[in-house]
GROMACS .gro file of C-alpha atoms in nm:
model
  306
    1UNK     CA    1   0.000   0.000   0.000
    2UNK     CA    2   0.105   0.341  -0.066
    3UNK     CA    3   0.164   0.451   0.311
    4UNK     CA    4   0.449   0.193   0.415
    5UNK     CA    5   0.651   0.485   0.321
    6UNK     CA    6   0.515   0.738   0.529
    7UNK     CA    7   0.676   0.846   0.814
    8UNK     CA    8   0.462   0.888   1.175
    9UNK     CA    9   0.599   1.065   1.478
   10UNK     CA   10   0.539   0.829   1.808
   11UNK     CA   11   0.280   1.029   1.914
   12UNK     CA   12   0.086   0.906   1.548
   13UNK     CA   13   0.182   0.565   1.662
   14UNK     CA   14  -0.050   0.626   2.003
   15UNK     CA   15  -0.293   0.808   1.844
   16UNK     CA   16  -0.316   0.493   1.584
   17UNK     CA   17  -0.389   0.242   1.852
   18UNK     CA   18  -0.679   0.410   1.975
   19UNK     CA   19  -0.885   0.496   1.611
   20UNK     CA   20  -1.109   0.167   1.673
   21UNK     CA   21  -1.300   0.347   1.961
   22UNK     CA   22  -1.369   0.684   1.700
   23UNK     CA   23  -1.363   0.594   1.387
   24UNK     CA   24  -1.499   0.914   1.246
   25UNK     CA   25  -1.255   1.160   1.449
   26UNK     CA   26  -0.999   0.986   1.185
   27UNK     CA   27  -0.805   1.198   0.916
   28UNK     CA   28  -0.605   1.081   0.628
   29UNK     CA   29  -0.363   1.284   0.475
   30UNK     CA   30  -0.272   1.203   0.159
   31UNK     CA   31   0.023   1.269  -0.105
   32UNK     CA   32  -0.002   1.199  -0.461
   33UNK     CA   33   0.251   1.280  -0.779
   34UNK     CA   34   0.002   1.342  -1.029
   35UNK     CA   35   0.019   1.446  -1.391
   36UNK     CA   36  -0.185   1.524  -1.701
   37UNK     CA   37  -0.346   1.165  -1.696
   38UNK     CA   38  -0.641   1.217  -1.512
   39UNK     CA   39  -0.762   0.842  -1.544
   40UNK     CA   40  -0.426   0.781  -1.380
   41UNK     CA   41  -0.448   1.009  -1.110
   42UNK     CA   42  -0.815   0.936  -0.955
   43UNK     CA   43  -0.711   0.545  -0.944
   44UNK     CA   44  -0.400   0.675  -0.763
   45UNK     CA   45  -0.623   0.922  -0.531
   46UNK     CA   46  -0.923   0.624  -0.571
   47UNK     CA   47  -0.668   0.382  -0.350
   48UNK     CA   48  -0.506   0.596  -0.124
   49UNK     CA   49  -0.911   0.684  -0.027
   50UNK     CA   50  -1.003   0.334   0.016
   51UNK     CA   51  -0.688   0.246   0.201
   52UNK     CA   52  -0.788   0.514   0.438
   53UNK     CA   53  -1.126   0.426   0.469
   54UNK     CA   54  -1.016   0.045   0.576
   55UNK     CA   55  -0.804   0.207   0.838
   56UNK     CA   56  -1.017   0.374   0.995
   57UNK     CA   57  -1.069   0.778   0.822
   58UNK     CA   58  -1.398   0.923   0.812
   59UNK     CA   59  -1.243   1.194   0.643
   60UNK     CA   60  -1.012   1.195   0.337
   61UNK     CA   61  -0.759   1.519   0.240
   62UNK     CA   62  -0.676   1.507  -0.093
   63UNK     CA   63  -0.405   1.796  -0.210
   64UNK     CA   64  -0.388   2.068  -0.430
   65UNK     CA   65  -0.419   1.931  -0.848
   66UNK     CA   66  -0.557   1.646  -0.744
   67UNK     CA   67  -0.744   1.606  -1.061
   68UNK     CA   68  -0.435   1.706  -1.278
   69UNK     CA   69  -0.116   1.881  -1.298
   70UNK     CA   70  -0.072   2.021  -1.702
   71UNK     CA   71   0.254   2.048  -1.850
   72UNK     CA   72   0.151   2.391  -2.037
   73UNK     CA   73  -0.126   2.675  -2.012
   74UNK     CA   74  -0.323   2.538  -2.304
   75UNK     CA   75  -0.316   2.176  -2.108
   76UNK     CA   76  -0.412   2.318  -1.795
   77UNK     CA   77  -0.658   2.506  -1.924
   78UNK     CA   78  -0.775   2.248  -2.167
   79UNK     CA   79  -0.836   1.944  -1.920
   80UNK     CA   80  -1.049   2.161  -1.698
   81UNK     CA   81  -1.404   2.123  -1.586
   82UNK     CA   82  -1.705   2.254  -1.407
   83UNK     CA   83  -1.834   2.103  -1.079
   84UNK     CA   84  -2.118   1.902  -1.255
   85UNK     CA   85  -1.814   1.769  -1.429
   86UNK     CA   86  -1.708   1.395  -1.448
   87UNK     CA   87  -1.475   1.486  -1.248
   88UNK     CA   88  -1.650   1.549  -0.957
   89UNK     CA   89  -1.969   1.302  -1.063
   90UNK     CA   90  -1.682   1.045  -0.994
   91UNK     CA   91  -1.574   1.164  -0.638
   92UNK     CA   92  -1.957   1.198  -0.536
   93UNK     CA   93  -2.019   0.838  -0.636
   94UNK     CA   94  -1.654   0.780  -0.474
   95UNK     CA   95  -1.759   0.944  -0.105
   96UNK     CA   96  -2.080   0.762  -0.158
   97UNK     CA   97  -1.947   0.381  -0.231
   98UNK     CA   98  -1.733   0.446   0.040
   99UNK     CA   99  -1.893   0.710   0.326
  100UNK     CA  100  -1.662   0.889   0.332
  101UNK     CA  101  -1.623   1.322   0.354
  102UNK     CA  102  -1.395   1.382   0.125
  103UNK     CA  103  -1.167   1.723   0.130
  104UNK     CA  104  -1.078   1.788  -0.263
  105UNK     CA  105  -0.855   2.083  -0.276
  106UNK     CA  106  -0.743   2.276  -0.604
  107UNK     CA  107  -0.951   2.137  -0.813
  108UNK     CA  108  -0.927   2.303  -1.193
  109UNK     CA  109  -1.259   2.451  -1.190
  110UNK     CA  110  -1.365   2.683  -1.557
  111UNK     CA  111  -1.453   3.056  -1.458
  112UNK     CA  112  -1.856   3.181  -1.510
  113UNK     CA  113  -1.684   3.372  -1.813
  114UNK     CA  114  -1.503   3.040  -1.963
  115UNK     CA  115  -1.641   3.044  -2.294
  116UNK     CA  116  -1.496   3.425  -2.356
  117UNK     CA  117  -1.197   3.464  -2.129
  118UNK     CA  118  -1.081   3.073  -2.094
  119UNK     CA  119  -1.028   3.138  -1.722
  120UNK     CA  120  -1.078   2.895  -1.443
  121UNK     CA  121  -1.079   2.880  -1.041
  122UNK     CA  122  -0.856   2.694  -0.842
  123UNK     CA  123  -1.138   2.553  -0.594
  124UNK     CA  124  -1.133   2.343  -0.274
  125UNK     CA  125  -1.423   2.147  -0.225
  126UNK     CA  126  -1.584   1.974   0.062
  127UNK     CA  127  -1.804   1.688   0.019
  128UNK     CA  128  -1.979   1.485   0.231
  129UNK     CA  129  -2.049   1.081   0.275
  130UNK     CA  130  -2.378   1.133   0.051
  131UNK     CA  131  -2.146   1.266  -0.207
  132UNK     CA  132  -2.332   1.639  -0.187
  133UNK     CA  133  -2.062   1.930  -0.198
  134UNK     CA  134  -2.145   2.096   0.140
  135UNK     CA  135  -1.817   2.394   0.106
  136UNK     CA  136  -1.687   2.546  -0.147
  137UNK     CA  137  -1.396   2.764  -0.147
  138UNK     CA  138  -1.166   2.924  -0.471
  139UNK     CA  139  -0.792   3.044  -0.367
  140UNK     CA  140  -0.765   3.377  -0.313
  141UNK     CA  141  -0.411   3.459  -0.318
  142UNK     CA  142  -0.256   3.370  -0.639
  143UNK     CA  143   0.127   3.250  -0.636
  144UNK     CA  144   0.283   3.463  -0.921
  145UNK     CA  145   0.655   3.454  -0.779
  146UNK     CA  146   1.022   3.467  -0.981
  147UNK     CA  147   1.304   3.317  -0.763
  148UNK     CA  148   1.553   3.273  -1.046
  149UNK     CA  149   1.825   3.164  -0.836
  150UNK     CA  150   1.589   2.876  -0.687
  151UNK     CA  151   1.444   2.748  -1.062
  152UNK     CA  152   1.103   2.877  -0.939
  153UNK     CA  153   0.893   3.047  -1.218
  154UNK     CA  154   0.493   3.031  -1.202
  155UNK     CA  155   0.234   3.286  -1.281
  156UNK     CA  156  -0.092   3.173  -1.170
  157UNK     CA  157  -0.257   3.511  -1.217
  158UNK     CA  158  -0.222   3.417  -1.631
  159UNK     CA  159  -0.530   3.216  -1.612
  160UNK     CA  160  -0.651   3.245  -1.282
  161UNK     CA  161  -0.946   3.441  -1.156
  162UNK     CA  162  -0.850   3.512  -0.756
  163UNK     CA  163  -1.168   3.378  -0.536
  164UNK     CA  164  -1.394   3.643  -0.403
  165UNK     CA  165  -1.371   3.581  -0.025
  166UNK     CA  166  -1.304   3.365   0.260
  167UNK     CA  167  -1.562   3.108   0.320
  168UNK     CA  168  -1.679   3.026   0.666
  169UNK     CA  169  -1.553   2.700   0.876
  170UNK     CA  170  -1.773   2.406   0.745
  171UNK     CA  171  -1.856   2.145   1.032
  172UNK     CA  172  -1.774   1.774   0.943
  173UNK     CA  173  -1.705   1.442   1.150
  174UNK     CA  174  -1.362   1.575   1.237
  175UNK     CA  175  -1.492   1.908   1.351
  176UNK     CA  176  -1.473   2.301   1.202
  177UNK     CA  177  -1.253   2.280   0.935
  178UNK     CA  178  -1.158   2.597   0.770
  179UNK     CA  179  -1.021   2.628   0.413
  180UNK     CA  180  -0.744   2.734   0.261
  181UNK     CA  181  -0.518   2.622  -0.081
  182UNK     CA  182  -0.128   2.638  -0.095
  183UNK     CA  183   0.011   3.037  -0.112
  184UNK     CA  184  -0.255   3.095   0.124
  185UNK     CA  185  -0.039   2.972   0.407
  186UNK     CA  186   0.110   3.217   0.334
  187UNK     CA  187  -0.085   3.486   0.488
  188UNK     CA  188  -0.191   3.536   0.925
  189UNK     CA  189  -0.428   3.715   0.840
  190UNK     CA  190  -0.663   3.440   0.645
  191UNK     CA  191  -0.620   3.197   0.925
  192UNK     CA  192  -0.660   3.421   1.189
  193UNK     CA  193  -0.991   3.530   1.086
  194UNK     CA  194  -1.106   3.130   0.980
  195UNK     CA  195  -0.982   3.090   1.367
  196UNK     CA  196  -1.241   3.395   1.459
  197UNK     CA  197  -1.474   3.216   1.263
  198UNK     CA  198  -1.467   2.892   1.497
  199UNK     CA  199  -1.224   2.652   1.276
  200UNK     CA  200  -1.055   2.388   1.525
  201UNK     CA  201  -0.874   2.254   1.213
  202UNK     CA  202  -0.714   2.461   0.900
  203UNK     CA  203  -0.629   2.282   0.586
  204UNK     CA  204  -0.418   2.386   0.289
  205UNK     CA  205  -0.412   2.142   0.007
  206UNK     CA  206  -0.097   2.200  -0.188
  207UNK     CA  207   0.139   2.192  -0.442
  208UNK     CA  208   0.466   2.324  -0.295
  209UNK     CA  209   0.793   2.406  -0.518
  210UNK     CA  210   1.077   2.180  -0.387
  211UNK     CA  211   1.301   2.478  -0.281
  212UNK     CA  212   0.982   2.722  -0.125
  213UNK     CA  213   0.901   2.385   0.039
  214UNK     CA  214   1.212   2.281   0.174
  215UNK     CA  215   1.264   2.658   0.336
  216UNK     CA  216   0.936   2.691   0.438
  217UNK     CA  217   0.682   2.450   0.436
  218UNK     CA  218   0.701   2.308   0.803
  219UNK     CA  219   0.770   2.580   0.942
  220UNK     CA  220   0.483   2.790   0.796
  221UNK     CA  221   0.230   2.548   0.900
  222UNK     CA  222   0.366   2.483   1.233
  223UNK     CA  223   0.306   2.849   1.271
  224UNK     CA  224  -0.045   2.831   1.124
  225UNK     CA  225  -0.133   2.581   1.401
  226UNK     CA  226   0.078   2.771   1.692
  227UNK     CA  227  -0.097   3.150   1.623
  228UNK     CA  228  -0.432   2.993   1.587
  229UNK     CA  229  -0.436   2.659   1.848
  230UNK     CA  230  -0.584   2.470   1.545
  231UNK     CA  231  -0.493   2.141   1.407
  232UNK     CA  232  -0.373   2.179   1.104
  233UNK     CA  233  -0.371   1.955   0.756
  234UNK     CA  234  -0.186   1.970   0.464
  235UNK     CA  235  -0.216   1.701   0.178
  236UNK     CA  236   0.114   1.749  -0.040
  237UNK     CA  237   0.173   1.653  -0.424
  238UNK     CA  238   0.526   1.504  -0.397
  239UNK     CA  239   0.767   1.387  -0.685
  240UNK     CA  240   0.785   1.470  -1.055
  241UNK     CA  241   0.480   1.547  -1.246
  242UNK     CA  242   0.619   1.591  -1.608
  243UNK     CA  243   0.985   1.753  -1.754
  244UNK     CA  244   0.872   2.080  -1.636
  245UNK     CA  245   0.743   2.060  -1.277
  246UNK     CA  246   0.841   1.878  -0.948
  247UNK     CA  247   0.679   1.878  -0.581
  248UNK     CA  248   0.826   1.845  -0.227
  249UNK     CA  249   0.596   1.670  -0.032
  250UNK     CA  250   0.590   1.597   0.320
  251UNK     CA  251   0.243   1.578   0.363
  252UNK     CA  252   0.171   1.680   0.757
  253UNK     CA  253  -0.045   1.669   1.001
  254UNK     CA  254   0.047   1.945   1.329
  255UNK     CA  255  -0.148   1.973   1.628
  256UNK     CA  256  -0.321   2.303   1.771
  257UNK     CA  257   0.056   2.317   2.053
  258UNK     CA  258   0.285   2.309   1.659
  259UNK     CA  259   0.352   1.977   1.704
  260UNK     CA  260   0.415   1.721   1.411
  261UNK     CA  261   0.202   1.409   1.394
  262UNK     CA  262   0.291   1.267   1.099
  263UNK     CA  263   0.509   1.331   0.754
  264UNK     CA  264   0.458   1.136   0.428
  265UNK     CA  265   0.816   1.229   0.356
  266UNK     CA  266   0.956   1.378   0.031
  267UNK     CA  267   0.934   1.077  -0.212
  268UNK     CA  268   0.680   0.899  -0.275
  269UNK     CA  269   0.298   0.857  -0.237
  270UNK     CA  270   0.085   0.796   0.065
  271UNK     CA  271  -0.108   0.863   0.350
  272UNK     CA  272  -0.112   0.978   0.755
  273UNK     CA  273  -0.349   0.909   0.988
  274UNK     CA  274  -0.453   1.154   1.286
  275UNK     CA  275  -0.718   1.102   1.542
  276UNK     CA  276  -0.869   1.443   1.582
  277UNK     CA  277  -0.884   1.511   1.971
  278UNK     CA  278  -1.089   1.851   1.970
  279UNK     CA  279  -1.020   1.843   2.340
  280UNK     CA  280  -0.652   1.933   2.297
  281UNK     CA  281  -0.799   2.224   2.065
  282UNK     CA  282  -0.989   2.335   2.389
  283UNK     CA  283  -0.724   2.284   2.679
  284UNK     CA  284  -0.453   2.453   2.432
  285UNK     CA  285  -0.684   2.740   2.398
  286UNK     CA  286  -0.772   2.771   2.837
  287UNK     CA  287  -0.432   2.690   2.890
  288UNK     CA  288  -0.244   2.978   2.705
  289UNK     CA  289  -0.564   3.222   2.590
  290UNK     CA  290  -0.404   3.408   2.348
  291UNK     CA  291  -0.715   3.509   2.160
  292UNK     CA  292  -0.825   3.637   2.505
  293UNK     CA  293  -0.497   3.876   2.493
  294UNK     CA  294  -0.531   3.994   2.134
  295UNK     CA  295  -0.630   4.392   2.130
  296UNK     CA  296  -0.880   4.538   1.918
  297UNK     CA  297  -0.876   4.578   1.551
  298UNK     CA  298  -0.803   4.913   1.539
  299UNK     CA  299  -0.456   4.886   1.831
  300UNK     CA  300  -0.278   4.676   1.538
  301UNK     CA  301  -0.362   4.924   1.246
  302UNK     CA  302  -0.095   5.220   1.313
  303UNK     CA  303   0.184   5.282   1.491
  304UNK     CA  304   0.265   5.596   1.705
  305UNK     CA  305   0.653   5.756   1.666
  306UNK     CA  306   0.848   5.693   1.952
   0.00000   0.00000   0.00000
């Protein structure tokens, strides 16, 4: 199976031996290396699903290009669909076979303008175990960076439409989860407010360079779950997806204190599990109240000259 390769912290390990008694506090995170064959990459996502659902998930995190990663614009833009796609027909009847919620994030989803401007979303869905989409949520910051010296080049702005807003925490077996894609984890300021909003769990489906992931991946969602006491996911593509474009993987789960559960590692497919204890969410939170100590809006806004 794909997660013998996986890597789980020894707190994982306890965690592990006591999914029987709730089965639907479970979460898999999963890592994939997919490419422009979608057949190829829902069998891939298809088993990783069903190997969490025998151990135990009731909810499934699948990352960012799930459905595909393109080689080119015109592929990209080509292989896209809408949400009453096959696509997503095929996950429904997936979550459905299975009962399972399924989290399916950056999904290649065409614009409302698609037939003029050949523009599409990049759009994290939620789904339940009837297969119904019950959250939907399109990125909102766009990663349009130039690191020369690192090989990193991507403009996602070309054919991108940025998502209109934040989208409140959406309740499911494993609690509030509030949504995010990739670059967003970038940016306090999103997560703080889905934390306002009463997510006990963030998750940021993604596609991370190798070298922005290697500098900053852990580290950046370690601090997502420290500032907010949330747990936070992160499914992970991870590996080569065609000549032009590789991922770095390490898939991870981190609990609301910023510590790591479990890491897919950087090379091949597979999946974590994490029983979601929303009463660590809690005691983190009563123990050190730092929402409690955070000043008003406006204190944060401007500063006075010394």
């Amino acid at each position: 199976m794909f997660s013998a390769r996986c890597i789980l912290g020894a707190a994982a390990w306890r965690l592990h031996n006591r999914m029987c008694a709730a089965p639907h506090s479970v979460a898999a995170v999963c890592q994939v290396t997919c490419t422009p064959d979608k057949q190829a990459n829902f069998s891939a996502c298809r088993r990783l699903v069903e190997e969490a659902k025998q151990r135990g998930a009731g909810m499934v995190f699948l990352p960012e290009g799930f459905d595909y990663i393109g080689s080119s614009r015109e592929e990209t833009l080509a292989l896209s669909e809408s949400l009453t796609g096959e696509t997503m027909s095929r996950y429904a009847q997936l979550a459905r076979e299975l009962l399972v919620w399924l989290s399916l994030g950056g999904f290649h989803e065409r614009g409302p303008d698609w037939e003029r401007d050949r523009r599409i979303y990049n759009t994290h869905i939620i789904m339940d175990d009837k297969g119904d989409i019950v959250s939907i949520y399109r990125k909102s910051h766009l990663f349009d960076v130039e690191l020369p010296g690192k090989g990193v080049s991507l403009k996602e702005s070309v054919f991108t439409i940025p998502g209109p807003s934040l989208v409140s925490p959406v309740q499911t077996p494993i609690g509030k989860v509030g949504l995010g894609i990739c670059y967003d984890l970038r940016f306090p300021e999103m997560s703080l407010a889905l934390r306002r909003h009463g997510a006990d769990v963030l998750t940021y489906p993604s596609a991370f360079t190798v070298a922005t992931g290697a500098a900053h991946w852990e580290v950046l969602l370690r601090a997502r779950a420290i500032e907010t006491q949330c747990f936070v996911l992160a499914a992970a593509q991870v590996g080569r997806h065609h000549e032009k474009r590789w991922s770095h993987g390490h898939a991870l789960a981190v609990d609301p204190w910023g510590e790591v559960l479990g890491d897919c590692g950087g090379e091949s497919p597979g999946l974590v599990l994490v029983q979601m204890n929303l009463d660590q969410v809690g005691s983190t939170r009563r123990n050190m109240p730092v929402q409690q100590h955070r000043r008003a809006p406006g204190f944060y806004l401007g500063l006075e000259d010394a």
